[in-house]
Structures are given as C-alpha cells and as structure tokens.
Amino acid sequence: MSTPSTEEHWSDHAICRGADPDLFFPIGYSASILKEQERAAKRICGNCPVVSDCLTWALRVGEPDGIWGGTTPEERRRLRREAEAPARRRLPVIMVRGDVPVGADAA
C-alpha cells in the first residue's frame, strides 16, 4: 500500500482552484458568451502565481481543451507550432539579369 504524498504541486497554489470549472471550460450558445467566459478566466490567470507552471504543463501534455496558463486551445496550438518550427534564416539575394537592385536610381 502506498502512502499519500505530502509534496506540493504547482496546482496547489493556483488561484483557479476555488473558481467554477465551467469558467475555464466554456460552453456557450454564442460567440459573445464564449469570449466573455474566456476573458473572465484569463483575468483570473493574470493574477495567478503559478500561471507559467500551468502553461508549461498544458503545453507539455498537449492539453486540448480549456483555459490553461492564460491561453486558449488555439493559442497553445500556435505556441507549440512556433516552438517546433525550424529557425528562419535570411535567404541570399539572387540577382537575375535585368533586375534593378533595390535603392538604385532608375535611369
């Protein structure tokens, strides 16, 4: 039989623990209701001492629903895509015969 852990978890300090879970998992009948629920949840996240831990966890596990770490599912998908994208580098300028370099005076 295992003994219960007394180790604290970041979620023990989340201020959303006492909030209505429906606020963080909005289900509504119109876009305006959903947006207001999203804003209200994000206001709570904005004052939370563990918001970065919450977002890190949601990104790590791929949480598909709800407001986590002050982000919506769409925002988390964008963050994951950006993190996984290869670094962009400038491409070399290729001059084609007849091209006029940028900034050159046209004669």
mmCIF file of N, CA, C and O in Angstrom:
data_model
loop_
_atom_site.group_PDB
_atom_site.id
_atom_site.type_symbol
_atom_site.label_atom_id
_atom_site.label_comp_id
_atom_site.label_asym_id
_atom_site.label_seq_id
_atom_site.Cartn_x
_atom_site.Cartn_y
_atom_site.Cartn_z
ATOM 1 N N MET A 1 0.849 -1.175 0.000
ATOM 2 C CA MET A 1 0.000 0.000 0.000
ATOM 3 C C MET A 1 0.896 1.240 0.000
ATOM 4 O O MET A 1 1.829 1.346 0.779
ATOM 5 N N SER A 2 0.607 2.168 -0.905
ATOM 6 C CA SER A 2 1.438 3.363 -0.987
ATOM 7 C C SER A 2 0.922 4.430 -0.025
ATOM 8 O O SER A 2 -0.258 4.502 0.281
ATOM 9 N N THR A 3 1.860 5.246 0.420
ATOM 10 C CA THR A 3 1.480 6.322 1.328
ATOM 11 C C THR A 3 1.224 7.580 0.513
ATOM 12 O O THR A 3 1.876 7.817 -0.498
ATOM 13 N N PRO A 4 0.257 8.398 0.912
ATOM 14 C CA PRO A 4 -0.036 9.608 0.151
ATOM 15 C C PRO A 4 1.142 10.578 0.210
ATOM 16 O O PRO A 4 1.805 10.712 1.227
ATOM 17 N N SER A 5 1.390 11.225 -0.907
ATOM 18 C CA SER A 5 2.494 12.174 -0.992
ATOM 19 C C SER A 5 2.098 13.494 -0.342
ATOM 20 O O SER A 5 0.989 13.982 -0.506
ATOM 21 N N THR A 6 3.020 14.056 0.415
ATOM 22 C CA THR A 6 2.776 15.359 1.022
ATOM 23 C C THR A 6 3.504 16.450 0.241
ATOM 24 O O THR A 6 3.488 17.596 0.629
ATOM 25 N N GLU A 7 4.132 16.053 -0.868
ATOM 26 C CA GLU A 7 4.854 17.004 -1.702
ATOM 27 C C GLU A 7 3.855 17.927 -2.405
ATOM 28 O O GLU A 7 2.824 17.492 -2.909
ATOM 29 N N GLU A 8 4.173 19.212 -2.425
ATOM 30 C CA GLU A 8 3.289 20.175 -3.061
ATOM 31 C C GLU A 8 3.438 20.124 -4.570
ATOM 32 O O GLU A 8 4.497 19.818 -5.102
ATOM 33 N N HIS A 9 2.376 20.436 -5.246
ATOM 34 C CA HIS A 9 2.333 20.510 -6.697
ATOM 35 C C HIS A 9 1.996 21.946 -7.065
ATOM 36 O O HIS A 9 1.324 22.648 -6.300
ATOM 37 N N TRP A 10 2.433 22.401 -8.243
ATOM 38 C CA TRP A 10 2.158 23.791 -8.626
ATOM 39 C C TRP A 10 0.661 24.099 -8.562
ATOM 40 O O TRP A 10 0.262 25.204 -8.212
ATOM 41 N N SER A 11 -0.170 23.114 -8.887
ATOM 42 C CA SER A 11 -1.617 23.359 -8.906
ATOM 43 C C SER A 11 -2.189 23.624 -7.511
ATOM 44 O O SER A 11 -3.282 24.183 -7.394
ATOM 45 N N ASP A 12 -1.441 23.263 -6.469
ATOM 46 C CA ASP A 12 -1.894 23.555 -5.106
ATOM 47 C C ASP A 12 -1.940 25.068 -4.857
ATOM 48 O O ASP A 12 -2.627 25.525 -3.955
ATOM 49 N N HIS A 13 -1.192 25.830 -5.655
ATOM 50 C CA HIS A 13 -1.110 27.280 -5.466
ATOM 51 C C HIS A 13 -1.886 28.063 -6.521
ATOM 52 O O HIS A 13 -1.820 29.290 -6.549
ATOM 53 N N ALA A 14 -2.580 27.367 -7.397
ATOM 54 C CA ALA A 14 -3.344 28.026 -8.460
ATOM 55 C C ALA A 14 -4.585 28.693 -7.876
ATOM 56 O O ALA A 14 -5.320 28.077 -7.104
ATOM 57 N N ILE A 15 -4.816 29.938 -8.243
ATOM 58 C CA ILE A 15 -5.974 30.635 -7.684
ATOM 59 C C ILE A 15 -7.282 30.195 -8.341
ATOM 60 O O ILE A 15 -8.353 30.492 -7.828
ATOM 61 N N CYS A 16 -7.198 29.427 -9.403
ATOM 62 C CA CYS A 16 -8.421 28.929 -10.041
ATOM 63 C C CYS A 16 -9.013 27.738 -9.285
ATOM 64 O O CYS A 16 -10.129 27.309 -9.591
ATOM 65 N N ARG A 17 -8.297 27.223 -8.317
ATOM 66 C CA ARG A 17 -8.785 26.035 -7.593
ATOM 67 C C ARG A 17 -10.172 26.243 -6.989
ATOM 68 O O ARG A 17 -10.947 25.319 -6.906
ATOM 69 N N GLY A 18 -10.470 27.446 -6.583
ATOM 70 C CA GLY A 18 -11.779 27.701 -5.984
ATOM 71 C C GLY A 18 -12.805 28.251 -6.965
ATOM 72 O O GLY A 18 -13.946 28.497 -6.601
ATOM 73 N N ALA A 19 -12.396 28.429 -8.226
ATOM 74 C CA ALA A 19 -13.298 29.008 -9.229
ATOM 75 C C ALA A 19 -14.175 27.926 -9.860
ATOM 76 O O ALA A 19 -13.880 26.736 -9.787
ATOM 77 N N ASP A 20 -15.224 28.366 -10.494
ATOM 78 C CA ASP A 20 -16.138 27.475 -11.203
ATOM 79 C C ASP A 20 -15.405 26.867 -12.403
ATOM 80 O O ASP A 20 -14.942 27.598 -13.281
ATOM 81 N N PRO A 21 -15.276 25.542 -12.477
ATOM 82 C CA PRO A 21 -14.570 24.915 -13.599
ATOM 83 C C PRO A 21 -15.184 25.250 -14.956
ATOM 84 O O PRO A 21 -14.482 25.297 -15.958
ATOM 85 N N ASP A 22 -16.497 25.501 -14.988
ATOM 86 C CA ASP A 22 -17.153 25.840 -16.247
ATOM 87 C C ASP A 22 -16.581 27.121 -16.851
ATOM 88 O O ASP A 22 -16.621 27.305 -18.065
ATOM 89 N N LEU A 23 -16.044 27.990 -16.008
ATOM 90 C CA LEU A 23 -15.448 29.226 -16.491
ATOM 91 C C LEU A 23 -14.214 28.926 -17.346
ATOM 92 O O LEU A 23 -13.953 29.598 -18.336
ATOM 93 N N PHE A 24 -13.463 27.899 -16.989
ATOM 94 C CA PHE A 24 -12.229 27.560 -17.693
ATOM 95 C C PHE A 24 -12.447 26.564 -18.827
ATOM 96 O O PHE A 24 -11.535 26.304 -19.607
ATOM 97 N N PHE A 25 -13.635 26.024 -18.909
ATOM 98 C CA PHE A 25 -14.013 25.120 -19.992
ATOM 99 C C PHE A 25 -15.337 25.623 -20.552
ATOM 100 O O PHE A 25 -16.380 25.015 -20.357
ATOM 101 N N PRO A 26 -15.290 26.783 -21.250
ATOM 102 C CA PRO A 26 -16.517 27.450 -21.669
ATOM 103 C C PRO A 26 -17.337 26.642 -22.667
ATOM 104 O O PRO A 26 -16.815 26.070 -23.606
ATOM 105 N N ILE A 27 -18.611 26.599 -22.379
ATOM 106 C CA ILE A 27 -19.586 26.026 -23.291
ATOM 107 C C ILE A 27 -20.716 27.032 -23.332
ATOM 108 O O ILE A 27 -21.332 27.324 -22.305
ATOM 109 N N GLY A 28 -20.953 27.591 -24.482
ATOM 110 C CA GLY A 28 -21.985 28.614 -24.572
ATOM 111 C C GLY A 28 -22.776 28.466 -25.847
ATOM 112 O O GLY A 28 -22.551 27.556 -26.630
ATOM 113 N N TYR A 29 -23.690 29.400 -26.016
ATOM 114 C CA TYR A 29 -24.569 29.344 -27.173
ATOM 115 C C TYR A 29 -24.251 30.413 -28.198
ATOM 116 O O TYR A 29 -24.802 30.407 -29.282
ATOM 117 N N SER A 30 -23.380 31.310 -27.875
ATOM 118 C CA SER A 30 -23.000 32.326 -28.853
ATOM 119 C C SER A 30 -21.545 32.707 -28.639
ATOM 120 O O SER A 30 -20.979 32.509 -27.565
ATOM 121 N N ALA A 31 -20.962 33.255 -29.674
ATOM 122 C CA ALA A 31 -19.551 33.637 -29.611
ATOM 123 C C ALA A 31 -19.312 34.687 -28.539
ATOM 124 O O ALA A 31 -18.281 34.666 -27.871
ATOM 125 N N SER A 32 -20.247 35.607 -28.330
ATOM 126 C CA SER A 32 -20.032 36.650 -27.319
ATOM 127 C C SER A 32 -19.990 36.056 -25.912
ATOM 128 O O SER A 32 -19.196 36.497 -25.078
ATOM 129 N N ILE A 33 -20.805 35.054 -25.635
ATOM 130 C CA ILE A 33 -20.787 34.404 -24.319
ATOM 131 C C ILE A 33 -19.448 33.677 -24.125
ATOM 132 O O ILE A 33 -18.825 33.773 -23.072
ATOM 133 N N LEU A 34 -19.009 32.975 -25.155
ATOM 134 C CA LEU A 34 -17.736 32.262 -25.063
ATOM 135 C C LEU A 34 -16.581 33.224 -24.843
ATOM 136 O O LEU A 34 -15.692 32.970 -24.028
ATOM 137 N N LYS A 35 -16.566 34.334 -25.573
ATOM 138 C CA LYS A 35 -15.491 35.322 -25.429
ATOM 139 C C LYS A 35 -15.478 35.927 -24.028
ATOM 140 O O LYS A 35 -14.427 36.155 -23.454
ATOM 141 N N GLU A 36 -16.654 36.199 -23.463
ATOM 142 C CA GLU A 36 -16.704 36.772 -22.109
ATOM 143 C C GLU A 36 -16.196 35.770 -21.081
ATOM 144 O O GLU A 36 -15.475 36.134 -20.162
ATOM 145 N N GLN A 37 -16.555 34.505 -21.227
ATOM 146 C CA GLN A 37 -16.041 33.477 -20.322
ATOM 147 C C GLN A 37 -14.524 33.366 -20.447
ATOM 148 O O GLN A 37 -13.819 33.248 -19.456
ATOM 149 N N GLU A 38 -14.028 33.424 -21.679
ATOM 150 C CA GLU A 38 -12.587 33.359 -21.914
ATOM 151 C C GLU A 38 -11.889 34.534 -21.236
ATOM 152 O O GLU A 38 -10.873 34.356 -20.560
ATOM 153 N N ARG A 39 -12.428 35.738 -21.397
ATOM 154 C CA ARG A 39 -11.823 36.923 -20.766
ATOM 155 C C ARG A 39 -11.828 36.809 -19.249
ATOM 156 O O ARG A 39 -10.854 37.143 -18.584
ATOM 157 N N ALA A 40 -12.934 36.323 -18.695
ATOM 158 C CA ALA A 40 -13.034 36.184 -17.229
ATOM 159 C C ALA A 40 -12.007 35.169 -16.711
ATOM 160 O O ALA A 40 -11.351 35.401 -15.700
ATOM 161 N N ALA A 41 -11.854 34.060 -17.406
ATOM 162 C CA ALA A 41 -10.875 33.051 -16.994
ATOM 163 C C ALA A 41 -9.460 33.610 -17.100
ATOM 164 O O ALA A 41 -8.639 33.428 -16.198
ATOM 165 N N LYS A 42 -9.182 34.327 -18.183
ATOM 166 C CA LYS A 42 -7.847 34.899 -18.362
ATOM 167 C C LYS A 42 -7.538 35.968 -17.317
ATOM 168 O O LYS A 42 -6.379 36.141 -16.941
ATOM 169 N N ARG A 43 -8.564 36.675 -16.841
ATOM 170 C CA ARG A 43 -8.338 37.657 -15.763
ATOM 171 C C ARG A 43 -7.869 36.941 -14.503
ATOM 172 O O ARG A 43 -6.978 37.418 -13.799
ATOM 173 N N ILE A 44 -8.460 35.809 -14.204
ATOM 174 C CA ILE A 44 -8.034 35.031 -13.042
ATOM 175 C C ILE A 44 -6.593 34.550 -13.250
ATOM 176 O O ILE A 44 -5.750 34.684 -12.367
ATOM 177 N N CYS A 45 -6.305 34.030 -14.436
ATOM 178 C CA CYS A 45 -4.945 33.562 -14.734
ATOM 179 C C CYS A 45 -3.935 34.704 -14.611
ATOM 180 O O CYS A 45 -2.796 34.478 -14.186
ATOM 181 N N GLY A 46 -4.342 35.893 -14.986
ATOM 182 C CA GLY A 46 -3.444 37.036 -14.944
ATOM 183 C C GLY A 46 -2.955 37.383 -13.552
ATOM 184 O O GLY A 46 -1.929 38.043 -13.393
ATOM 185 N N ASN A 47 -3.666 36.945 -12.523
ATOM 186 C CA ASN A 47 -3.277 37.205 -11.137
ATOM 187 C C ASN A 47 -2.714 35.967 -10.437
ATOM 188 O O ASN A 47 -2.470 36.000 -9.237
ATOM 189 N N CYS A 48 -2.534 34.897 -11.173
ATOM 190 C CA CYS A 48 -2.130 33.624 -10.569
ATOM 191 C C CYS A 48 -0.611 33.530 -10.430
ATOM 192 O O CYS A 48 0.123 33.813 -11.376
ATOM 193 N N PRO A 49 -0.127 33.089 -9.273
ATOM 194 C CA PRO A 49 1.320 32.979 -9.072
ATOM 195 C C PRO A 49 1.958 31.806 -9.816
ATOM 196 O O PRO A 49 3.179 31.759 -9.948
ATOM 197 N N VAL A 50 1.158 30.871 -10.314
ATOM 198 C CA VAL A 50 1.729 29.700 -10.988
ATOM 199 C C VAL A 50 1.298 29.613 -12.454
ATOM 200 O O VAL A 50 1.324 28.540 -13.050
ATOM 201 N N VAL A 51 0.958 30.745 -13.040
ATOM 202 C CA VAL A 51 0.467 30.744 -14.419
ATOM 203 C C VAL A 51 1.490 30.153 -15.389
ATOM 204 O O VAL A 51 1.121 29.415 -16.301
ATOM 205 N N SER A 52 2.773 30.432 -15.190
ATOM 206 C CA SER A 52 3.782 29.882 -16.111
ATOM 207 C C SER A 52 3.916 28.368 -15.943
ATOM 208 O O SER A 52 4.094 27.647 -16.927
ATOM 209 N N ASP A 53 3.817 27.875 -14.714
ATOM 210 C CA ASP A 53 3.858 26.423 -14.493
ATOM 211 C C ASP A 53 2.656 25.747 -15.150
ATOM 212 O O ASP A 53 2.785 24.676 -15.739
ATOM 213 N N CYS A 54 1.515 26.392 -15.046
ATOM 214 C CA CYS A 54 0.283 25.872 -15.627
ATOM 215 C C CYS A 54 0.409 25.792 -17.152
ATOM 216 O O CYS A 54 0.075 24.778 -17.763
ATOM 217 N N LEU A 55 0.910 26.861 -17.767
ATOM 218 C CA LEU A 55 1.080 26.870 -19.218
ATOM 219 C C LEU A 55 2.111 25.836 -19.652
ATOM 220 O O LEU A 55 1.892 25.102 -20.627
ATOM 221 N N THR A 56 3.198 25.737 -18.937
ATOM 222 C CA THR A 56 4.228 24.742 -19.262
ATOM 223 C C THR A 56 3.644 23.344 -19.233
ATOM 224 O O THR A 56 3.882 22.527 -20.131
ATOM 225 N N TRP A 57 2.860 23.053 -18.202
ATOM 226 C CA TRP A 57 2.231 21.737 -18.088
ATOM 227 C C TRP A 57 1.291 21.485 -19.262
ATOM 228 O O TRP A 57 1.328 20.423 -19.894
ATOM 229 N N ALA A 58 0.429 22.478 -19.574
ATOM 230 C CA ALA A 58 -0.547 22.313 -20.654
ATOM 231 C C ALA A 58 0.141 22.089 -21.998
ATOM 232 O O ALA A 58 -0.320 21.283 -22.809
ATOM 233 N N LEU A 59 1.249 22.786 -22.233
ATOM 234 C CA LEU A 59 1.987 22.595 -23.480
ATOM 235 C C LEU A 59 2.661 21.230 -23.517
ATOM 236 O O LEU A 59 2.671 20.551 -24.547
ATOM 237 N N ARG A 60 3.215 20.810 -22.388
ATOM 238 C CA ARG A 60 3.922 19.533 -22.320
ATOM 239 C C ARG A 60 2.985 18.348 -22.567
ATOM 240 O O ARG A 60 3.322 17.425 -23.292
ATOM 241 N N VAL A 61 1.793 18.384 -21.986
ATOM 242 C CA VAL A 61 0.875 17.251 -22.131
ATOM 243 C C VAL A 61 -0.046 17.392 -23.342
ATOM 244 O O VAL A 61 -0.770 16.467 -23.675
ATOM 245 N N GLY A 62 -0.009 18.554 -23.991
ATOM 246 C CA GLY A 62 -0.871 18.766 -25.158
ATOM 247 C C GLY A 62 -2.329 18.924 -24.797
ATOM 248 O O GLY A 62 -3.201 18.436 -25.518
ATOM 249 N N GLU A 63 -2.600 19.594 -23.693
ATOM 250 C CA GLU A 63 -3.982 19.780 -23.221
ATOM 251 C C GLU A 63 -4.830 20.392 -24.344
ATOM 252 O O GLU A 63 -4.563 21.506 -24.797
ATOM 253 N N PRO A 64 -5.860 19.663 -24.816
ATOM 254 C CA PRO A 64 -6.631 20.136 -25.968
ATOM 255 C C PRO A 64 -7.812 21.060 -25.634
ATOM 256 O O PRO A 64 -8.383 21.665 -26.543
ATOM 257 N N ASP A 65 -8.183 21.146 -24.377
ATOM 258 C CA ASP A 65 -9.386 21.894 -24.024
ATOM 259 C C ASP A 65 -9.115 22.882 -22.900
ATOM 260 O O ASP A 65 -8.187 22.718 -22.114
ATOM 261 N N GLY A 66 -9.980 23.867 -22.803
ATOM 262 C CA GLY A 66 -9.980 24.769 -21.659
ATOM 263 C C GLY A 66 -8.927 25.854 -21.689
ATOM 264 O O GLY A 66 -8.087 25.927 -22.577
ATOM 265 N N ILE A 67 -9.018 26.709 -20.683
ATOM 266 C CA ILE A 67 -8.057 27.787 -20.478
ATOM 267 C C ILE A 67 -7.023 27.276 -19.485
ATOM 268 O O ILE A 67 -7.356 26.899 -18.369
ATOM 269 N N TRP A 68 -5.769 27.249 -19.911
ATOM 270 C CA TRP A 68 -4.656 26.795 -19.069
ATOM 271 C C TRP A 68 -3.528 27.803 -19.216
ATOM 272 O O TRP A 68 -3.162 28.166 -20.339
ATOM 273 N N GLY A 69 -2.990 28.259 -18.122
ATOM 274 C CA GLY A 69 -1.884 29.207 -18.183
ATOM 275 C C GLY A 69 -2.236 30.478 -18.930
ATOM 276 O O GLY A 69 -1.388 31.088 -19.565
ATOM 277 N N GLY A 70 -3.496 30.854 -18.880
ATOM 278 C CA GLY A 70 -3.936 32.075 -19.543
ATOM 279 C C GLY A 70 -4.047 31.967 -21.048
ATOM 280 O O GLY A 70 -4.089 32.980 -21.740
ATOM 281 N N THR A 71 -4.111 30.742 -21.571
ATOM 282 C CA THR A 71 -4.198 30.554 -23.017
ATOM 283 C C THR A 71 -5.376 29.666 -23.398
ATOM 284 O O THR A 71 -5.779 28.776 -22.641
ATOM 285 N N THR A 72 -5.876 29.895 -24.587
ATOM 286 C CA THR A 72 -6.934 29.064 -25.155
ATOM 287 C C THR A 72 -6.286 27.885 -25.884
ATOM 288 O O THR A 72 -5.074 27.899 -26.143
ATOM 289 N N PRO A 73 -7.071 26.886 -26.253
ATOM 290 C CA PRO A 73 -6.503 25.780 -27.033
ATOM 291 C C PRO A 73 -5.837 26.258 -28.330
ATOM 292 O O PRO A 73 -4.766 25.772 -28.689
ATOM 293 N N GLU A 74 -6.444 27.220 -29.008
ATOM 294 C CA GLU A 74 -5.878 27.739 -30.251
ATOM 295 C C GLU A 74 -4.538 28.430 -29.993
ATOM 296 O O GLU A 74 -3.586 28.266 -30.763
ATOM 297 N N GLU A 75 -4.466 29.195 -28.921
ATOM 298 C CA GLU A 75 -3.207 29.877 -28.583
ATOM 299 C C GLU A 75 -2.111 28.875 -28.242
ATOM 300 O O GLU A 75 -0.951 29.059 -28.632
ATOM 301 N N ARG A 76 -2.470 27.802 -27.548
ATOM 302 C CA ARG A 76 -1.467 26.779 -27.218
ATOM 303 C C ARG A 76 -0.994 26.045 -28.471
ATOM 304 O O ARG A 76 0.189 25.741 -28.607
ATOM 305 N N ARG A 77 -1.910 25.774 -29.405
ATOM 306 C CA ARG A 77 -1.507 25.130 -30.658
ATOM 307 C C ARG A 77 -0.509 26.014 -31.410
ATOM 308 O O ARG A 77 0.496 25.535 -31.933
ATOM 309 N N ARG A 78 -0.765 27.326 -31.432
ATOM 310 C CA ARG A 78 0.141 28.259 -32.100
ATOM 311 C C ARG A 78 1.509 28.259 -31.410
ATOM 312 O O ARG A 78 2.550 28.211 -32.069
ATOM 313 N N LEU A 79 1.512 28.288 -30.077
ATOM 314 C CA LEU A 79 2.776 28.266 -29.331
ATOM 315 C C LEU A 79 3.573 26.994 -29.621
ATOM 316 O O LEU A 79 4.790 27.040 -29.795
ATOM 317 N N ARG A 80 2.879 25.843 -29.685
ATOM 318 C CA ARG A 80 3.568 24.586 -29.982
ATOM 319 C C ARG A 80 4.133 24.591 -31.397
ATOM 320 O O ARG A 80 5.262 24.166 -31.622
ATOM 321 N N ARG A 81 3.349 25.097 -32.360
ATOM 322 C CA ARG A 81 3.836 25.162 -33.744
ATOM 323 C C ARG A 81 5.072 26.047 -33.842
ATOM 324 O O ARG A 81 6.042 25.707 -34.506
ATOM 325 N N GLU A 82 5.025 27.207 -33.179
ATOM 326 C CA GLU A 82 6.162 28.129 -33.224
ATOM 327 C C GLU A 82 7.401 27.516 -32.576
ATOM 328 O O GLU A 82 8.511 27.693 -33.064
ATOM 329 N N ALA A 83 7.203 26.787 -31.486
ATOM 330 C CA ALA A 83 8.333 26.167 -30.792
ATOM 331 C C ALA A 83 8.945 25.044 -31.622
ATOM 332 O O ALA A 83 10.148 24.806 -31.562
ATOM 333 N N GLU A 84 8.124 24.356 -32.407
ATOM 334 C CA GLU A 84 8.606 23.226 -33.198
ATOM 335 C C GLU A 84 9.126 23.634 -34.565
ATOM 336 O O GLU A 84 9.795 22.850 -35.232
ATOM 337 N N ALA A 85 8.825 24.864 -34.995
ATOM 338 C CA ALA A 85 9.242 25.312 -36.322
ATOM 339 C C ALA A 85 10.755 25.506 -36.366
ATOM 340 O O ALA A 85 11.353 25.962 -35.396
ATOM 341 N N PRO A 86 11.357 25.160 -37.484
ATOM 342 C CA PRO A 86 12.798 25.395 -37.598
ATOM 343 C C PRO A 86 13.092 26.891 -37.598
ATOM 344 O O PRO A 86 12.251 27.700 -37.995
ATOM 345 N N ALA A 87 14.275 27.229 -37.145
ATOM 346 C CA ALA A 87 14.666 28.645 -37.115
ATOM 347 C C ALA A 87 14.701 29.184 -38.541
ATOM 348 O O ALA A 87 15.158 28.512 -39.457
ATOM 349 N N ARG A 88 14.199 30.390 -38.689
ATOM 350 C CA ARG A 88 14.214 31.012 -40.017
ATOM 351 C C ARG A 88 15.529 31.752 -40.208
ATOM 352 O O ARG A 88 16.036 32.362 -39.282
ATOM 353 N N ARG A 89 16.032 31.673 -41.403
ATOM 354 C CA ARG A 89 17.237 32.439 -41.712
ATOM 355 C C ARG A 89 16.999 33.165 -43.019
ATOM 356 O O ARG A 89 16.191 32.741 -43.845
ATOM 357 N N ARG A 90 17.715 34.249 -43.175
ATOM 358 C CA ARG A 90 17.561 35.047 -44.387
ATOM 359 C C ARG A 90 18.093 34.268 -45.582
ATOM 360 O O ARG A 90 19.149 33.661 -45.513
ATOM 361 N N LEU A 91 17.349 34.339 -46.653
ATOM 362 C CA LEU A 91 17.795 33.706 -47.884
ATOM 363 C C LEU A 91 18.718 34.659 -48.627
ATOM 364 O O LEU A 91 18.566 35.881 -48.523
ATOM 365 N N PRO A 92 19.658 34.123 -49.388
ATOM 366 C CA PRO A 92 20.541 35.013 -50.142
ATOM 367 C C PRO A 92 19.761 35.727 -51.240
ATOM 368 O O PRO A 92 18.772 35.217 -51.746
ATOM 369 N N VAL A 93 20.223 36.918 -51.577
ATOM 370 C CA VAL A 93 19.601 37.683 -52.654
ATOM 371 C C VAL A 93 20.134 37.147 -53.967
ATOM 372 O O VAL A 93 21.347 36.993 -54.147
ATOM 373 N N ILE A 94 19.243 36.824 -54.834
ATOM 374 C CA ILE A 94 19.634 36.306 -56.147
ATOM 375 C C ILE A 94 19.278 37.358 -57.187
ATOM 376 O O ILE A 94 18.121 37.765 -57.287
ATOM 377 N N MET A 95 20.276 37.802 -57.912
ATOM 378 C CA MET A 95 20.058 38.798 -58.951
ATOM 379 C C MET A 95 19.864 38.077 -60.279
ATOM 380 O O MET A 95 20.646 37.206 -60.642
ATOM 381 N N VAL A 96 18.838 38.443 -60.974
ATOM 382 C CA VAL A 96 18.571 37.907 -62.296
ATOM 383 C C VAL A 96 18.919 38.997 -63.295
ATOM 384 O O VAL A 96 18.664 40.174 -63.043
ATOM 385 N N ARG A 97 19.501 38.604 -64.400
ATOM 386 C CA ARG A 97 19.894 39.586 -65.407
ATOM 387 C C ARG A 97 18.724 40.502 -65.722
ATOM 388 O O ARG A 97 17.605 40.042 -65.942
ATOM 389 N N GLY A 98 18.963 41.774 -65.638
ATOM 390 C CA GLY A 98 17.927 42.757 -65.923
ATOM 391 C C GLY A 98 17.256 43.300 -64.672
ATOM 392 O O GLY A 98 16.537 44.290 -64.739
ATOM 393 N N ASP A 99 17.461 42.647 -63.520
ATOM 394 C CA ASP A 99 16.884 43.157 -62.281
ATOM 395 C C ASP A 99 17.590 44.448 -61.891
ATOM 396 O O ASP A 99 18.783 44.631 -62.135
ATOM 397 N N VAL A 100 16.852 45.327 -61.264
ATOM 398 C CA VAL A 100 17.425 46.562 -60.756
ATOM 399 C C VAL A 100 17.532 46.416 -59.247
ATOM 400 O O VAL A 100 16.546 46.111 -58.583
ATOM 401 N N PRO A 101 18.735 46.574 -58.692
ATOM 402 C CA PRO A 101 18.886 46.454 -57.240
ATOM 403 C C PRO A 101 18.002 47.464 -56.526
ATOM 404 O O PRO A 101 17.778 48.562 -57.008
ATOM 405 N N VAL A 102 17.503 47.078 -55.369
ATOM 406 C CA VAL A 102 16.670 47.960 -54.562
ATOM 407 C C VAL A 102 17.485 49.177 -54.164
ATOM 408 O O VAL A 102 18.630 49.068 -53.735
ATOM 409 N N GLY A 103 16.888 50.343 -54.341
ATOM 410 C CA GLY A 103 17.568 51.586 -53.978
ATOM 411 C C GLY A 103 18.377 52.175 -55.107
ATOM 412 O O GLY A 103 18.904 53.266 -54.984
ATOM 413 N N ALA A 104 18.494 51.455 -56.229
ATOM 414 C CA ALA A 104 19.258 52.004 -57.361
ATOM 415 C C ALA A 104 18.403 53.024 -58.087
ATOM 416 O O ALA A 104 17.183 52.865 -58.220
ATOM 417 N N ASP A 105 19.042 54.073 -58.546
ATOM 418 C CA ASP A 105 18.310 55.115 -59.284
ATOM 419 C C ASP A 105 17.967 54.594 -60.675
ATOM 420 O O ASP A 105 18.824 54.045 -61.366
ATOM 421 N N ALA A 106 16.714 54.722 -61.042
ATOM 422 C CA ALA A 106 16.291 54.309 -62.384
ATOM 423 C C ALA A 106 16.746 55.375 -63.371
ATOM 424 O O ALA A 106 16.565 56.560 -63.159
ATOM 425 N N ALA A 107 17.367 54.962 -64.457
ATOM 426 C CA ALA A 107 17.881 55.931 -65.425
ATOM 427 C C ALA A 107 16.930 56.108 -66.570
ATOM 428 O O ALA A 107 16.167 55.334 -66.929
#
